[in-house]
mmCIF file of C-alpha atoms in Angstrom:
data_model
loop_
_atom_site.group_PDB
_atom_site.id
_atom_site.type_symbol
_atom_site.label_atom_id
_atom_site.label_comp_id
_atom_site.label_asym_id
_atom_site.label_seq_id
_atom_site.Cartn_x
_atom_site.Cartn_y
_atom_site.Cartn_z
ATOM 1 C CA MET G 1 92.360 123.263 82.873
ATOM 2 C CA LYS G 2 89.564 126.240 82.249
ATOM 3 C CA ILE G 3 86.349 124.424 81.083
ATOM 4 C CA ASP G 4 84.732 126.790 79.293
ATOM 5 C CA THR G 5 80.981 126.254 77.668
ATOM 6 C CA ILE G 6 82.568 125.066 74.249
ATOM 7 C CA ASN G 7 84.334 122.533 76.094
ATOM 8 C CA LEU G 8 81.157 121.477 78.058
ATOM 9 C CA GLN G 9 79.452 120.985 74.636
ATOM 10 C CA ILE G 10 82.195 119.122 73.410
ATOM 11 C CA LEU G 11 81.958 116.824 76.539
ATOM 12 C CA GLU G 12 78.317 116.707 76.352
ATOM 13 C CA GLU G 13 78.240 115.866 72.495
ATOM 14 C CA LEU G 14 81.083 112.885 73.473
ATOM 15 C CA GLN G 15 78.430 111.657 76.559
ATOM 16 C CA CYS G 16 75.804 111.277 74.250
ATOM 17 C CA ASN G 17 77.916 109.368 71.442
ATOM 18 C CA ALA G 18 81.592 108.920 71.849
ATOM 19 C CA ARG G 19 82.049 107.987 68.186
ATOM 20 C CA VAL G 20 80.568 111.371 66.730
ATOM 21 C CA PRO G 21 82.517 112.574 64.026
ATOM 22 C CA LEU G 22 84.870 115.143 64.913
ATOM 23 C CA THR G 23 83.533 117.598 61.806
ATOM 24 C CA GLU G 24 79.919 117.095 63.587
ATOM 25 C CA ILE G 25 81.314 118.464 66.629
ATOM 26 C CA SER G 26 82.883 121.126 65.267
ATOM 27 C CA LYS G 27 79.691 122.145 63.112
ATOM 28 C CA LYS G 28 77.800 122.242 66.698
ATOM 29 C CA VAL G 29 80.621 124.265 68.319
ATOM 30 C CA GLY G 30 81.498 126.781 65.992
ATOM 31 C CA LEU G 31 85.254 125.374 65.416
ATOM 32 C CA SER G 32 87.323 123.912 63.177
ATOM 33 C CA SER G 33 88.003 120.004 63.497
ATOM 34 C CA PRO G 34 91.534 120.338 64.278
ATOM 35 C CA THR G 35 90.687 123.016 67.192
ATOM 36 C CA VAL G 36 87.922 120.474 68.326
ATOM 37 C CA SER G 37 90.326 117.770 68.230
ATOM 38 C CA GLU G 38 93.026 119.543 70.389
ATOM 39 C CA ARG G 39 90.608 120.650 73.409
ATOM 40 C CA ILE G 40 89.494 117.025 73.280
ATOM 41 C CA GLN G 41 93.193 115.682 73.728
ATOM 42 C CA LYS G 42 93.841 118.365 76.305
ATOM 43 C CA MET G 43 90.815 117.443 78.334
ATOM 44 C CA GLU G 44 92.074 113.546 78.132
ATOM 45 C CA GLU G 45 95.874 114.970 79.036
ATOM 46 C CA ALA G 46 94.100 116.861 82.169
ATOM 47 C CA GLY G 47 92.222 113.548 83.216
ATOM 48 C CA ILE G 48 88.963 115.076 82.444
ATOM 49 C CA ILE G 49 88.009 112.733 79.846
ATOM 50 C CA ASN G 50 89.193 109.202 81.122
ATOM 51 C CA GLY G 51 87.913 107.079 78.325
ATOM 52 C CA TYR G 52 85.403 105.980 75.778
ATOM 53 C CA ASN G 53 82.925 103.296 76.447
ATOM 54 C CA THR G 54 80.519 101.184 74.845
ATOM 55 C CA ASP G 55 76.913 101.351 76.263
ATOM 56 C CA ILE G 56 76.077 96.855 76.120
ATOM 57 C CA ASN G 57 72.115 96.223 76.372
ATOM 58 C CA MET G 58 72.930 93.538 78.975
ATOM 59 C CA GLU G 59 69.096 92.140 78.468
ATOM 60 C CA SER G 60 70.056 91.226 74.611
ATOM 61 C CA LEU G 61 72.748 88.951 76.127
ATOM 62 C CA GLY G 62 70.105 87.312 78.761
ATOM 63 C CA TYR G 63 70.553 89.511 81.669
ATOM 64 C CA SER G 64 67.217 90.684 82.338
ATOM 65 C CA LEU G 65 67.570 91.352 85.880
ATOM 66 C CA GLY G 66 69.325 94.641 87.328
ATOM 67 C CA VAL G 67 70.109 94.229 91.025
ATOM 68 C CA TYR G 68 71.786 96.579 93.881
ATOM 69 C CA ILE G 69 73.379 94.456 96.597
ATOM 70 C CA SER G 70 74.500 95.971 99.692
ATOM 71 C CA ILE G 71 76.469 94.111 102.477
ATOM 72 C CA LYS G 72 77.331 94.388 105.878
ATOM 73 C CA ILE G 73 81.064 92.573 105.950
ATOM 74 C CA ARG G 74 81.873 90.501 108.585
ATOM 75 C CA PHE G 75 84.736 91.367 110.923
ATOM 76 C CA GLY G 76 87.840 90.728 109.327
ATOM 77 C CA GLN G 77 86.726 89.951 105.991
ATOM 78 C CA VAL G 78 86.901 93.352 103.828
ATOM 79 C CA LYS G 79 90.194 92.504 102.235
ATOM 80 C CA ASN G 80 88.922 89.079 101.131
ATOM 81 C CA PHE G 81 85.768 90.339 100.089
ATOM 82 C CA GLU G 82 87.364 93.208 98.202
ATOM 83 C CA GLU G 83 89.737 90.650 96.244
ATOM 84 C CA TYR G 84 86.972 88.107 95.636
ATOM 85 C CA ILE G 85 84.204 90.768 94.189
ATOM 86 C CA LYS G 86 86.850 91.626 91.712
ATOM 87 C CA ASP G 87 86.162 88.215 89.923
ATOM 88 C CA VAL G 88 82.563 88.458 90.387
ATOM 89 C CA PRO G 89 81.424 88.780 86.454
ATOM 90 C CA GLU G 90 77.802 89.778 87.502
ATOM 91 C CA ILE G 91 78.665 92.590 89.376
ATOM 92 C CA SER G 92 79.887 95.825 87.182
ATOM 93 C CA GLU G 93 80.254 98.381 90.237
ATOM 94 C CA CYS G 94 81.010 97.849 93.773
ATOM 95 C CA HIS G 95 81.497 101.036 96.135
ATOM 96 C CA LYS G 96 82.821 101.490 99.586
ATOM 97 C CA LEU G 97 80.063 103.472 101.684
ATOM 98 C CA THR G 98 79.747 105.052 104.895
ATOM 99 C CA GLY G 99 76.260 104.284 107.079
ATOM 100 C CA ASN G 100 74.990 100.953 108.185
ATOM 101 C CA ASP G 101 76.529 99.104 105.153
ATOM 102 C CA CYS G 102 80.149 98.804 103.960
ATOM 103 C CA MET G 103 79.499 98.195 100.181
ATOM 104 C CA LEU G 104 77.133 98.725 97.605
ATOM 105 C CA MET G 105 77.417 96.530 94.320
ATOM 106 C CA LYS G 106 75.534 97.067 91.192
ATOM 107 C CA GLY G 107 75.194 93.932 88.997
ATOM 108 C CA VAL G 108 73.129 91.952 86.332
ATOM 109 C CA VAL G 109 71.851 88.193 86.578
ATOM 110 C CA ARG G 110 69.715 86.432 84.146
ATOM 111 C CA ASN G 111 66.708 85.555 86.468
ATOM 112 C CA PRO G 112 65.792 85.092 89.649
ATOM 113 C CA LYS G 113 67.313 81.675 90.381
ATOM 114 C CA HIS G 114 70.832 83.196 89.129
ATOM 115 C CA LEU G 115 70.001 85.812 91.737
ATOM 116 C CA GLU G 116 69.767 83.380 94.629
ATOM 117 C CA GLU G 117 73.166 81.742 93.539
ATOM 118 C CA LEU G 118 74.885 84.743 93.622
ATOM 119 C CA ASN G 119 73.507 85.973 97.095
ATOM 120 C CA GLU G 120 74.633 82.695 98.221
ATOM 121 C CA LYS G 121 78.184 83.364 97.061
ATOM 122 C CA LEU G 122 78.345 86.721 98.582
ATOM 123 C CA THR G 123 76.605 85.575 102.010
ATOM 124 C CA VAL G 124 79.839 84.173 103.000
ATOM 125 C CA TYR G 125 81.274 87.614 103.431
ATOM 126 C CA GLY G 126 78.615 89.374 105.247
ATOM 127 C CA GLU G 127 74.527 90.092 105.547
ATOM 128 C CA LEU G 128 72.992 91.129 102.453
ATOM 129 C CA THR G 129 70.653 93.295 101.054
ATOM 130 C CA THR G 130 69.342 93.081 97.738
ATOM 131 C CA SER G 131 66.900 95.344 95.244
ATOM 132 C CA LEU G 132 65.833 94.621 91.896
ATOM 133 C CA ILE G 133 65.957 97.564 89.660
ATOM 134 C CA LEU G 134 62.542 97.778 88.346
ATOM 135 C CA SER G 135 63.393 101.032 86.081
ATOM 136 C CA SER G 136 65.497 104.198 85.809
ATOM 137 C CA THR G 137 64.891 107.371 85.824
ATOM 138 C CA ILE G 138 67.924 108.686 84.786
ATOM 139 C CA LYS G 139 70.001 105.755 83.589
ATOM 140 C CA SER G 140 73.146 107.872 82.574
ATOM 141 C CA ARG G 141 73.452 111.362 83.380
ATOM 142 C CA VAL G 142 74.748 113.776 80.556
ATOM 143 C CA TYR G 143 76.516 116.634 82.131
ATOM 144 C CA THR G 144 75.953 120.119 80.353
ATOM 145 C CA LYS G 145 77.197 122.452 82.808
ATOM 146 C CA ALA G 146 79.017 123.262 86.065
ATOM 147 C CA PHE G 147 76.938 122.505 88.902
#
């Protein structure tokens, strides 16, 4: 599917606010609401738009510390770790890596004690490196053009 400048504008609007009314998008891109709806549907069918998410403020739910944890998984533990990590609620992302570490996880915890407890559970599978998120220069990028 070809992504033209209008589709990029539509994607930008949806990334900023997935609940934006079609009438508002149509005014910004200069097309009718049915045409915008059709373009969105085609991008969904093409797999360009995978879904619509809610951005939850985890701090307001009591999870004030964001963390990145990398792990060098012990020999023979990769499959066990991959199954285990799927059920760890503190972890929102887990990615297999190249380089020294095997996996990189992103998560949230309530406080340092909670982080210590999480690390104790994960250490069973390998050597950890934990980093606290102090602030975010780019929290979520809105893609507005091809690069």
